[in-house]
Coordinates of C-alpha atoms in Angstrom, one line a residue:
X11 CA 92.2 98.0 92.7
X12 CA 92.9 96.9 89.5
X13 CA 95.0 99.8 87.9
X14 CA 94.3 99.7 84.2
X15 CA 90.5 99.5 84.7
X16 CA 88.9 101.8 82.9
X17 CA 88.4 105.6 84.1
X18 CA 85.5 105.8 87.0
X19 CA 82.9 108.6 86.1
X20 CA 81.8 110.3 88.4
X21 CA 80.1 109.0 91.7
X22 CA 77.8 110.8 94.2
X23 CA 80.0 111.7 96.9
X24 CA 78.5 113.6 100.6
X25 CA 81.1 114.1 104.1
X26 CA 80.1 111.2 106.5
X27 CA 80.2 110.7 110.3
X28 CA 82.6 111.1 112.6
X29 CA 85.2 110.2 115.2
X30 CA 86.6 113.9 115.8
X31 CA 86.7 113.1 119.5
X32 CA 88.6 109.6 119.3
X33 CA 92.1 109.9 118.6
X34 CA 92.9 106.1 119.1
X35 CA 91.8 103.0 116.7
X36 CA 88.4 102.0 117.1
X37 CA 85.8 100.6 114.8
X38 CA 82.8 102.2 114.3
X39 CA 80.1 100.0 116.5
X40 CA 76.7 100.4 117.3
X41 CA 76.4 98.1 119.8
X42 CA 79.0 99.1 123.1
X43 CA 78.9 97.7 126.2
X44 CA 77.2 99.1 129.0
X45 CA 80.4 99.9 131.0
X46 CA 81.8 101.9 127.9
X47 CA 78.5 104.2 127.9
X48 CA 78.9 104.8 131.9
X49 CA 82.8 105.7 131.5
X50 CA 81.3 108.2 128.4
X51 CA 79.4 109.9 131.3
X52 CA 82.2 109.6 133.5
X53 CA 84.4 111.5 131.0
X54 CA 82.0 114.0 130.8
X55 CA 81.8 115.6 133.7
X56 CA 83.5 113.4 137.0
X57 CA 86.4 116.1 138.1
X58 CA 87.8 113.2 140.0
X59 CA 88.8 111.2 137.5
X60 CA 90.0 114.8 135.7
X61 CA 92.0 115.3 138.8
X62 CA 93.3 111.4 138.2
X63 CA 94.2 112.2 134.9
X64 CA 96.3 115.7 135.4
X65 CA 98.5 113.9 138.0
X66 CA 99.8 111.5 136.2
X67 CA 102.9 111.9 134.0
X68 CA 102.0 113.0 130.3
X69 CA 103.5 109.4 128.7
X70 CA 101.0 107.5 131.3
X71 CA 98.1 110.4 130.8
X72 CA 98.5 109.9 127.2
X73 CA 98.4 106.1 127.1
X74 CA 95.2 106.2 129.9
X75 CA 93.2 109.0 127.7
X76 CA 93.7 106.6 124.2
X77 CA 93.0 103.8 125.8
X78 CA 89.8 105.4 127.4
X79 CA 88.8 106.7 123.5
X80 CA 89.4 103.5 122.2
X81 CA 86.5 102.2 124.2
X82 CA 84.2 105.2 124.2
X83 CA 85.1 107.7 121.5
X84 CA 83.3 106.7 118.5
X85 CA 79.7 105.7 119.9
X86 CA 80.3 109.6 121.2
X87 CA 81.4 111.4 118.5
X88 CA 78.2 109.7 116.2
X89 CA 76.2 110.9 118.6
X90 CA 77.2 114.3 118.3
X91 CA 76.7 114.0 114.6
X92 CA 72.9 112.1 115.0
X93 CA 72.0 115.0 117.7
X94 CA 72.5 117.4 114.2
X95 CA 69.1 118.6 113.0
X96 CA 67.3 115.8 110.7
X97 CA 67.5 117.9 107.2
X98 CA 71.5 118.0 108.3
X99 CA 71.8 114.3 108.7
X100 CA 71.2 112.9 105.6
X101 CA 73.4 115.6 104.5
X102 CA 76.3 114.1 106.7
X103 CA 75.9 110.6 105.1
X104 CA 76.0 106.9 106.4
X105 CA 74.3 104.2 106.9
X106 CA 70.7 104.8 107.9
X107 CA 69.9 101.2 109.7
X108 CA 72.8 101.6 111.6
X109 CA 72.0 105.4 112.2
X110 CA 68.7 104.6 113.6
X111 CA 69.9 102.3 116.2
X112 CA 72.5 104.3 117.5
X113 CA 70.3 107.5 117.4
X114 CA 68.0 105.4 120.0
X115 CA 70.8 105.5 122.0
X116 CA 71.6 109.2 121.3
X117 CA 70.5 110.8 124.1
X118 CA 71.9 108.8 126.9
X119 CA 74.4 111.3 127.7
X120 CA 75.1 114.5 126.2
X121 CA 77.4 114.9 123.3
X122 CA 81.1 115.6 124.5
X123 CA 83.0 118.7 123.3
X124 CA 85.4 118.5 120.6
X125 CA 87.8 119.9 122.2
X126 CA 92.2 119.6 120.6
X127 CA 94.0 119.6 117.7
X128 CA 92.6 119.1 114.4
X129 CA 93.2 119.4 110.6
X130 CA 91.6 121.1 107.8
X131 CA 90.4 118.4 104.8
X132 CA 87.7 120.2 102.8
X133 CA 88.5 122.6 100.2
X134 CA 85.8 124.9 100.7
X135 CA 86.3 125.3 104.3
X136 CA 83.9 128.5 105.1
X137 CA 85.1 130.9 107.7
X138 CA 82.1 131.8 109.9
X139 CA 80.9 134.7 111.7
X140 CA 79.7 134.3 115.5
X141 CA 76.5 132.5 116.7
X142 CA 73.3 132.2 116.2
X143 CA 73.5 132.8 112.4
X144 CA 77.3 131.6 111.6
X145 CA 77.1 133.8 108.5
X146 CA 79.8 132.9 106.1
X147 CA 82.7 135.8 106.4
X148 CA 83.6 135.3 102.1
X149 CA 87.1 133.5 103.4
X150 CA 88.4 130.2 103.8
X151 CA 90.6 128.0 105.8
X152 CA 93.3 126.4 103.5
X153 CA 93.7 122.6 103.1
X154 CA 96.4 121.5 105.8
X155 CA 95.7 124.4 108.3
X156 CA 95.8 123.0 111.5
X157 CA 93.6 124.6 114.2
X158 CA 92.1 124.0 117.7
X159 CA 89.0 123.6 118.4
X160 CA 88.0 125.6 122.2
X161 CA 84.1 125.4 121.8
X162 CA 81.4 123.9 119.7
X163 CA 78.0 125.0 118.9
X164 CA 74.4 123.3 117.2
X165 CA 72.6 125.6 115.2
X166 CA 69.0 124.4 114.3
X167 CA 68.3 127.8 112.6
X168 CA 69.9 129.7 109.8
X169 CA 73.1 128.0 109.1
X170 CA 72.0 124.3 110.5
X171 CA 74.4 121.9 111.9
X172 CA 77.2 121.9 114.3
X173 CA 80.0 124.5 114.1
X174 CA 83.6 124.6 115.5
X175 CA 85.1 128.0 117.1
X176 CA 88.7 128.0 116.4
X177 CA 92.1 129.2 117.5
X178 CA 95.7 128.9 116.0
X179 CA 97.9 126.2 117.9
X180 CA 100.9 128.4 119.8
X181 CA 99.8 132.1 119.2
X182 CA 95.6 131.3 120.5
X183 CA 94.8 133.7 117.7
X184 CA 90.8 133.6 116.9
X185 CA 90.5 132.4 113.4
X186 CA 86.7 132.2 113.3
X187 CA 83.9 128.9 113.5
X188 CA 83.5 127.1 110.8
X189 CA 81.7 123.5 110.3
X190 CA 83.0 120.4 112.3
X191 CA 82.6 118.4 108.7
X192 CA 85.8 120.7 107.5
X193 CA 87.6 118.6 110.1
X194 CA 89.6 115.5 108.8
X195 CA 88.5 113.4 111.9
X196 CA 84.5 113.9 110.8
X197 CA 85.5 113.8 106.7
X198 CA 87.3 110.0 107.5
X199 CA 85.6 109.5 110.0
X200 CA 84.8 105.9 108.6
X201 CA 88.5 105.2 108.7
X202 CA 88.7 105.5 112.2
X203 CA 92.0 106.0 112.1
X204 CA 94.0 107.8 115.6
X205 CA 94.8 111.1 113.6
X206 CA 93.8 112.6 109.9
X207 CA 96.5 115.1 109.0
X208 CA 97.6 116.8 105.7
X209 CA 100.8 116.2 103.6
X210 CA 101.9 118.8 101.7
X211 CA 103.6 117.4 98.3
X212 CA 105.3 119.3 95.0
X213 CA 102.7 121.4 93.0
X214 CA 101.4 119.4 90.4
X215 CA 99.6 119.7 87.4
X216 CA 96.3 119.9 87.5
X217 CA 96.0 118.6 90.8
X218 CA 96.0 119.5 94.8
X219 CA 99.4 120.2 96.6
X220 CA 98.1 118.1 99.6
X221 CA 97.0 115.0 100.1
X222 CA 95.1 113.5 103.4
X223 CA 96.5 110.9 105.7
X224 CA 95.5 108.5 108.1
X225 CA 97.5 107.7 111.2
X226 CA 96.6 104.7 113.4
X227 CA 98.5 104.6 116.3
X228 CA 98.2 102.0 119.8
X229 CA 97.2 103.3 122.9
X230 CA 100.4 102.6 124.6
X231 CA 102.4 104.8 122.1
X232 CA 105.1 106.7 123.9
X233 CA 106.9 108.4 121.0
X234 CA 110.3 106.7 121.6
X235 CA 110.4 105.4 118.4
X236 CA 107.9 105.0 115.4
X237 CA 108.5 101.6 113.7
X238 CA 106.6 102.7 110.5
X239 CA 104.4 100.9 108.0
X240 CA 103.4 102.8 104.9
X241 CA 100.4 101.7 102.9
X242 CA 99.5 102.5 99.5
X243 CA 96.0 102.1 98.2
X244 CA 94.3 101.2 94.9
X245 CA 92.4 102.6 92.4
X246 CA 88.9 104.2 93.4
X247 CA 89.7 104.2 96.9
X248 CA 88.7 106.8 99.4
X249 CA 88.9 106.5 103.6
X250 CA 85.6 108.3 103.5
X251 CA 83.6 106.1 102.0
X252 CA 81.1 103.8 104.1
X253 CA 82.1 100.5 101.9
X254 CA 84.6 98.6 101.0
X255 CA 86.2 95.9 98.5
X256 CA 84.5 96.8 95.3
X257 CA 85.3 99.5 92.1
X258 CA 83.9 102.2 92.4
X259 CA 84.0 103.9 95.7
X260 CA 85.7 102.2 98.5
X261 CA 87.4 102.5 101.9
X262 CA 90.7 100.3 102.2
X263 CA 90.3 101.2 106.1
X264 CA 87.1 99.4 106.2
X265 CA 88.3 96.5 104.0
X266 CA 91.5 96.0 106.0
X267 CA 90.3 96.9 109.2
X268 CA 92.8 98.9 110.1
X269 CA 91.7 100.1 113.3
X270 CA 91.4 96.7 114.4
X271 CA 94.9 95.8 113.8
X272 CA 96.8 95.1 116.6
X273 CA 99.9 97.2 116.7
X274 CA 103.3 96.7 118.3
X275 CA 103.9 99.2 121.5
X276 CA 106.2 101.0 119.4
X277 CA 104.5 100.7 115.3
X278 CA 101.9 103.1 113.7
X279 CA 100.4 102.8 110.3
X280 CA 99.8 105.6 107.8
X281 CA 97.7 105.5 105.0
X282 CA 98.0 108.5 102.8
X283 CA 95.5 109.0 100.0
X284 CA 96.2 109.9 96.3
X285 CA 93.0 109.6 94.6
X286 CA 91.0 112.9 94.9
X287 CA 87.1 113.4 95.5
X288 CA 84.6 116.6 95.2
X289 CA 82.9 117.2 98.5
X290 CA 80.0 116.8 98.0
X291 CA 79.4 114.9 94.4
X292 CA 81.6 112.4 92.5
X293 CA 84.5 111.4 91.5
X294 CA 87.9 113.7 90.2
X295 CA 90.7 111.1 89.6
X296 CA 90.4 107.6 91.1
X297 CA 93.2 105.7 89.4
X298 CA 95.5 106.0 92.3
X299 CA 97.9 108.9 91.0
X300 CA 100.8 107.6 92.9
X301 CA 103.1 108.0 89.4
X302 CA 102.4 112.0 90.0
X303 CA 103.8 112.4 93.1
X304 CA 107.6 113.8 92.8
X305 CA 111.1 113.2 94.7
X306 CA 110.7 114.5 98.6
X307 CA 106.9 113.7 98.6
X308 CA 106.8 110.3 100.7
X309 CA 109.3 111.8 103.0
X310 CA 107.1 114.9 103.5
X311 CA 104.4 112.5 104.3
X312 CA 106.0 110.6 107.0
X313 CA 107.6 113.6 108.3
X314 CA 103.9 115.4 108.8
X315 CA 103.1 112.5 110.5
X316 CA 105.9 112.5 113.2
X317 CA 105.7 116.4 113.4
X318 CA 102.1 115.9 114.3
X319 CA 102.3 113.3 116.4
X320 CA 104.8 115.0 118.8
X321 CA 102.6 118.0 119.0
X322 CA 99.3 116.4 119.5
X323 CA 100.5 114.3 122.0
X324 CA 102.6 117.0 123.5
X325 CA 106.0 115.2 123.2
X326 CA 109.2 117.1 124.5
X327 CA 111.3 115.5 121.7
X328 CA 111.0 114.5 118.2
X329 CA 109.8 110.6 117.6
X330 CA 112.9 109.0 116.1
X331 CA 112.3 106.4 113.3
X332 CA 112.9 102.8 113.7
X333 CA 112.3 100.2 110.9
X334 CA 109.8 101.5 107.7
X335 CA 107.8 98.9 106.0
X336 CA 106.4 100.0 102.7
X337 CA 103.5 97.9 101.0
X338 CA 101.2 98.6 98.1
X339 CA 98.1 97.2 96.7
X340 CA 97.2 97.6 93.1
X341 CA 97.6 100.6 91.5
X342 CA 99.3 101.7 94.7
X343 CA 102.5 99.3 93.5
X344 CA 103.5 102.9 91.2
X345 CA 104.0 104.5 94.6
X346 CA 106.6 102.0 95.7
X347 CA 109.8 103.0 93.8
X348 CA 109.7 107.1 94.7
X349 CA 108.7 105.8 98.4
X350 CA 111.3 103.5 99.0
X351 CA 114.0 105.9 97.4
X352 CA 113.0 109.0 99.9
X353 CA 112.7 106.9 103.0
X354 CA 115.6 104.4 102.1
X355 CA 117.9 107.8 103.0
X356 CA 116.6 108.2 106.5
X357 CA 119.4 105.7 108.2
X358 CA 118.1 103.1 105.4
X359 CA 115.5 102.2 107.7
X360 CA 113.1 100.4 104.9
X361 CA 113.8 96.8 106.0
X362 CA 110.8 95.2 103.4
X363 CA 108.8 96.2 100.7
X364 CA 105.6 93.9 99.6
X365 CA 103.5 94.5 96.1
X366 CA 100.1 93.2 97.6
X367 CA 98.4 92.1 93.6
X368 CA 100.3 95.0 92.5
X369 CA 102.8 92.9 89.8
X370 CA 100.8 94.7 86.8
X371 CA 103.4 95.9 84.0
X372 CA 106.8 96.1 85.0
X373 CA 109.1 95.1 81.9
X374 CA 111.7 96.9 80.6
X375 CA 113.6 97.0 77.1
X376 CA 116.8 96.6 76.0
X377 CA 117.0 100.3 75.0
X378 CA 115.7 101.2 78.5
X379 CA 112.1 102.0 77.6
X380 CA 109.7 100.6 80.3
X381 CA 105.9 99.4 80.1
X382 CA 104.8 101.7 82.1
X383 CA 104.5 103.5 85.2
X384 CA 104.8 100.3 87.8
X385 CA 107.8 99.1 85.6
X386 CA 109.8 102.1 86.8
X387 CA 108.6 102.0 90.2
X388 CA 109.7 98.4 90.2
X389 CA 113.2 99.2 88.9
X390 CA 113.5 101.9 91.9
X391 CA 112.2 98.8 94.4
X392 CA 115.2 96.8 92.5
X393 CA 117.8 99.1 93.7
X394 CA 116.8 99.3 96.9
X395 CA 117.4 95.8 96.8
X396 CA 120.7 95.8 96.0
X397 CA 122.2 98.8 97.7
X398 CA 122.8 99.9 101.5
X399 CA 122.1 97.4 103.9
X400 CA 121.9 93.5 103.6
X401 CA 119.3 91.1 104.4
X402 CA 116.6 93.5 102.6
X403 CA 113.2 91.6 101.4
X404 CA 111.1 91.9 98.9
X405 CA 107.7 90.2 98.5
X406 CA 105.7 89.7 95.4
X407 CA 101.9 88.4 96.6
X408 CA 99.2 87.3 94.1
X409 CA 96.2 85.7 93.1
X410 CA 97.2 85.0 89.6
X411 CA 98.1 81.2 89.1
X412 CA 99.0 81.4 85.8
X413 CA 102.4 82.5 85.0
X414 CA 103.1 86.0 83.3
X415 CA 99.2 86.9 83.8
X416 CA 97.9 89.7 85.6
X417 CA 99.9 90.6 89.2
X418 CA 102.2 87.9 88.1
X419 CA 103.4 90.1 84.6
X420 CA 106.4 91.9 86.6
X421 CA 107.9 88.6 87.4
X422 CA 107.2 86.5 84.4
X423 CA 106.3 87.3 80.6
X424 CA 103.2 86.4 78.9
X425 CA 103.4 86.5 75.2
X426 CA 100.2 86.6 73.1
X427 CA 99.6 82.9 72.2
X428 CA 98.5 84.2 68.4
X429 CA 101.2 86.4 68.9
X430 CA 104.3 84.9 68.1
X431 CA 107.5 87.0 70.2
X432 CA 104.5 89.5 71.4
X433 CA 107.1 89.9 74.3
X434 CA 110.3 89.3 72.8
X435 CA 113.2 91.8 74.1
X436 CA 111.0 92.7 77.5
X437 CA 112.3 90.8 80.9
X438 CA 110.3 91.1 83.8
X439 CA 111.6 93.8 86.4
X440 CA 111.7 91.6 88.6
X441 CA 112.5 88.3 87.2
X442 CA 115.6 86.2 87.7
X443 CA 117.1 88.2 84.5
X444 CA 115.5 91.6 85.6
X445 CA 117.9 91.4 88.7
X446 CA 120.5 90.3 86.7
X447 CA 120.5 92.9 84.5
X448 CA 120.6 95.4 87.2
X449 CA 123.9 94.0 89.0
X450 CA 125.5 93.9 86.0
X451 CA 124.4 97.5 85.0
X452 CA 125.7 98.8 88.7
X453 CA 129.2 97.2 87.9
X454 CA 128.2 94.7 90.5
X455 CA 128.8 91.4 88.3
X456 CA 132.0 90.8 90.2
X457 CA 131.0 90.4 93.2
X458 CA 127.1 89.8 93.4
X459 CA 124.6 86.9 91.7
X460 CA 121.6 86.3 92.1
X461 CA 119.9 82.6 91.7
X462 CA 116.3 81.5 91.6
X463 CA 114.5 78.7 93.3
X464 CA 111.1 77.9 91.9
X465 CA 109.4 76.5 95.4
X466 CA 107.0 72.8 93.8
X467 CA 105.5 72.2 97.2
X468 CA 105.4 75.1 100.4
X469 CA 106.3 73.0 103.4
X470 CA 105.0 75.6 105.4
X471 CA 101.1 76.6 106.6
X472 CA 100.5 80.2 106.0
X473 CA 97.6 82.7 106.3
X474 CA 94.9 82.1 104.0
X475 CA 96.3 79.0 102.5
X476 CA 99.1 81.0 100.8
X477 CA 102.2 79.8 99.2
X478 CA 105.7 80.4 99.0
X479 CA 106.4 79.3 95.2
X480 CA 109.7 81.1 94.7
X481 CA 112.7 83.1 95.8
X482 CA 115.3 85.0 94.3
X483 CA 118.7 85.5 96.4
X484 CA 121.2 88.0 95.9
X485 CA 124.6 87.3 97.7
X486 CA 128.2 88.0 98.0
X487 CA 130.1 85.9 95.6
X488 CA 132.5 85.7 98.3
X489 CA 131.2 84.6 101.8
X490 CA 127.3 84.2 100.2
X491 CA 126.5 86.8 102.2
X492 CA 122.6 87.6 101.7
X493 CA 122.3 90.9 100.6
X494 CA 118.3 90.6 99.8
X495 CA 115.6 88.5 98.6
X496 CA 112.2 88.3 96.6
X497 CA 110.1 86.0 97.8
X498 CA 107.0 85.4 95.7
X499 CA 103.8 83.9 97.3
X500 CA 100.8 82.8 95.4
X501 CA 97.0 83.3 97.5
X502 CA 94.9 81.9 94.9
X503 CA 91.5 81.7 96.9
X504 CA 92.1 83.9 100.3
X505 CA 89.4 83.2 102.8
X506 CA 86.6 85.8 102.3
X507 CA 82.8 85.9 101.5
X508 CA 83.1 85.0 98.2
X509 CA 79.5 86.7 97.4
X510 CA 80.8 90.1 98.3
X511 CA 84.6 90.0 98.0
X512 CA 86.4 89.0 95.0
X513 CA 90.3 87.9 95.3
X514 CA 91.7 90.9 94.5
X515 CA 90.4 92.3 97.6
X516 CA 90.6 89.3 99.4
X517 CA 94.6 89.5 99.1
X518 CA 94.8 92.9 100.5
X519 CA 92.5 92.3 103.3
X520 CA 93.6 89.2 104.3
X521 CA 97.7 90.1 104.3
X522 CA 97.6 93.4 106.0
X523 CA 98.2 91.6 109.5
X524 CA 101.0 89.7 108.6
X525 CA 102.6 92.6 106.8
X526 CA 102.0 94.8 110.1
X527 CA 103.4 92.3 112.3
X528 CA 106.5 90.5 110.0
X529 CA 108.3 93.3 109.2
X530 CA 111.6 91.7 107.7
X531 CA 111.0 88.8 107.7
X532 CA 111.9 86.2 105.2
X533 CA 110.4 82.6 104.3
X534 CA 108.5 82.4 107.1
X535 CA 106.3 85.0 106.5
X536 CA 102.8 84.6 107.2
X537 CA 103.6 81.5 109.2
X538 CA 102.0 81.1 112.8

């Protein structure tokens, strides 16, 4: 979202439904087919298929179980949820025409445990006494704690709704019930993403030490290698929210579909979130605080992930990292820099990084001021560039078509027409003379340049009409060995419902596939 909006107020914000069950990508449907609701049953209580399951080796047991919650997991888990009492449901949020028509459904097979690993989201997670009355013991489950769940219980009476008895993971110490919407699988549920964990980050002021992540991850995962892309959201955004593509309060998971996307055997997407939410009312800070996030925090997040990972899918050894694709829409372009500069020192896996209509800012002085937060995590991007590894890419997408406006101001200027040299003394970070600036402030003058092509006419067909309309190469001045390129594509009118979805969106939604599956790759990107 657009970064230097204006400040959100706040916004009613309530925990929604659920997919605690299903840890594998899977929208959230109301309509399954018949033979998903008979395997539900089938899961529920056929010890054959049990037996099936236990003899098979744990890689092929894993990829048979996610596969099998990939098809029934989610109609399940909202049932469980719908099954709460009616004065708890409206509580738990959602859509209620959608609602109804599952809840018709809801009793076609009882609601399946909750059984596994799970992570604490809420803030004021309540530890609970013992049925029937789940009295509230005065403590609280910290943000991050992971627990498993051995038993879950409805309560209709007294403290109403569905509670979670809980153990530690290892030790199998009791730490108490509390409600199943602490859980980060029910409080994103409308992500549906494969896992919700916790990151912890640097103490910062004024604001939480965690933050939540979503983890989408194929069914035929096996944990050899993770070949990782990184998303960054926008302004307003928040994976718990039932909508998507607008201002206020939206869900990039919805917008992007990204438990629909159709992941490589060895690729999992994770989608952290930055902006921060009260549980149950509005809105705390929603202009995508990427800029506040310190040195170590983007590694801590991928590194929770693959910690996780191996223990919820009981893997003997650590998942080693293969390539890392970093992308950012909007306001999530300030995360960028401090991303690529943490993960870049992992075996200088980061093969691409893509601003998705995030080119806002980004000019530097001659003294070294910036304009801004996106302007140093542009400069950071920069270097990347030009260090470690050759053949690195960098992609600038926008909507804007006229120069130096909007996403297109960290490639271009665009002075003030009544402002005569309103710009004068600021380049572009990443312009033809931004990049020069920075190989000749490495000492690298000698021995790299950098040239721009301006692109008049794309010979190439590419999603959503988009095209290529310039590149920037840095080489060896010796041999012209490519050592990285920009490559800036303009998606002036991506295909959308243009009564519901505005460009901006439009971009991000429409590019997310492209970036999942063309990692590294170079002018023919988006071409199929």
């Amino acid at each position: 979202m657009i970064d230097h909006a204006a400040e959100t107020g706040a916004r009613t914000h309530t925990p929604e439904p659920v997919t605690p069950l299903s840890h594998a990508p899977a929208a959230l449907e109301v309509d399954q087919p018949a033979g998903a609701v008979g395997m539900e049953r089938r899961l529920a209580g056929d010890e054959d298929r049990h037996r099936h399951l236990r003899q098979l080796t744990t890689t092929h047991r894993h990829q048979a179980i996610l596969g099998m919650q990939r098809t029934v997991g989610n109609l399940a888990v909202q049932r469980l949820i719908l099954d709460e009492p009616p004065d708890v449901q409206p509580w738990l949020g959602g859509d209620a025409e959608r609602d109804t028509a599952i809840r018709r459904q809801s009793h076609a097979a009882p609601p399946p445990p909750m059984i596994g690993m799970h992570t604490i989201t809420d803030p004021n997670a309540a530890v609970r006494g013992d049925p029937p009355d789940f009295k509230t013991t005065g403590k609280n489950l910290a943000v991050g704690t992971r627990v498993k769940v051995f038993a879950t219980e409805t309560s209709t009476k007294g403290s109403k709704g569905t509670f979670a008895n809980l153990e530690e993971p290892g030790t199998g110490n009791p730490l108490g019930w509390t409600s199943i919407v602490n859980l980060g699988d029910v409080q994103y549920a409308k992500a549906a993403a494969s896992f919700v964990y916790v990151a912890k980050v640097a103490p910062r002021k004024g604001r939480p030490d965690t933050l939540p992540v979503m983890v989408y991850v194929p069914p035929n995962f096996d944990g050899k290698q993770a070949d990782i892309v990184l998303y960054f959201h926008g302004d307003a955004a928040d994976y718990s929210g039932g909508k998507a593509n607008n201002y206020d309060r939206e869900n990039p998971a919805i917008g992007m579909n990204l438990p629909g996307i159709d992941l490589g055997a060895h690729q999992i997407v994770i989608a952290p979130q930055g902006n921060e939410w009260t549980a149950g009312g509005g809105a705390i800070s929603t202009k995508s605080p990427w800029a506040t996030l310190s040195a170590g925090d983007y590694e801590s997040i991928v590194q929770t992930v693959l910690t996780n990972l191996q223990a919820d899918l009981t893997l003997s050894a650590a998942i080693p990292r293969g390539a890392i694709s970093i992308a950012g829409h909007s306001g999530g372009g300030k995360a960028l820099g401090q991303a690529v500069k943490d993960l870049a020192k992992s075996g200088d896996a980061v093969t691409d990084v893509t601003l998705v209509e995030a080119g806002y800012g980004g000019g530097e002085f001659a003294g070294g001021d910036t304009d801004g937060p996106f302007a140093r995590s542009f400069q950071m991007v920069r270097d990347w560039l030009l260090e470690g590894k050759d053949g690195k890419v960098l992609r600038v997408i926008t909507k804007a078509t006229s120069p130096g406006t909007d996403t297109r101001h960290a490639i271009e200027n665009n002075p003030h027409p009544e402002k005569p040299g309103s710009e004068a003394g600021r380049t572009p970070v990443l312009s033809l003379g931004g990049v020069r600036n920075a190989i000749k402030a490495k000492g690298r003058d000698g021995d790299l340049q950098a040239d721009a092509t301006d692109v008049a006419t794309d010979p190439k067909t590419r999603t959503g009409g988009m095209h290529l309309i310039r590149t920037i190469v840095v080489s060896q001045k010796t041999g012209g060995k490519v050592k990285g390129t920009i490559y800036v594509f303009l998606m002036s009118d991506p295909p959308r419902d243009k009564t519901k979805v505005d460009t901006h969106f439009g971009v991000r939604d429409d590019t997310i596939g492209d970036i999942v599956s063309g990692q590294g790759k170079g002018d023919d990107f988006a071409v199929h």
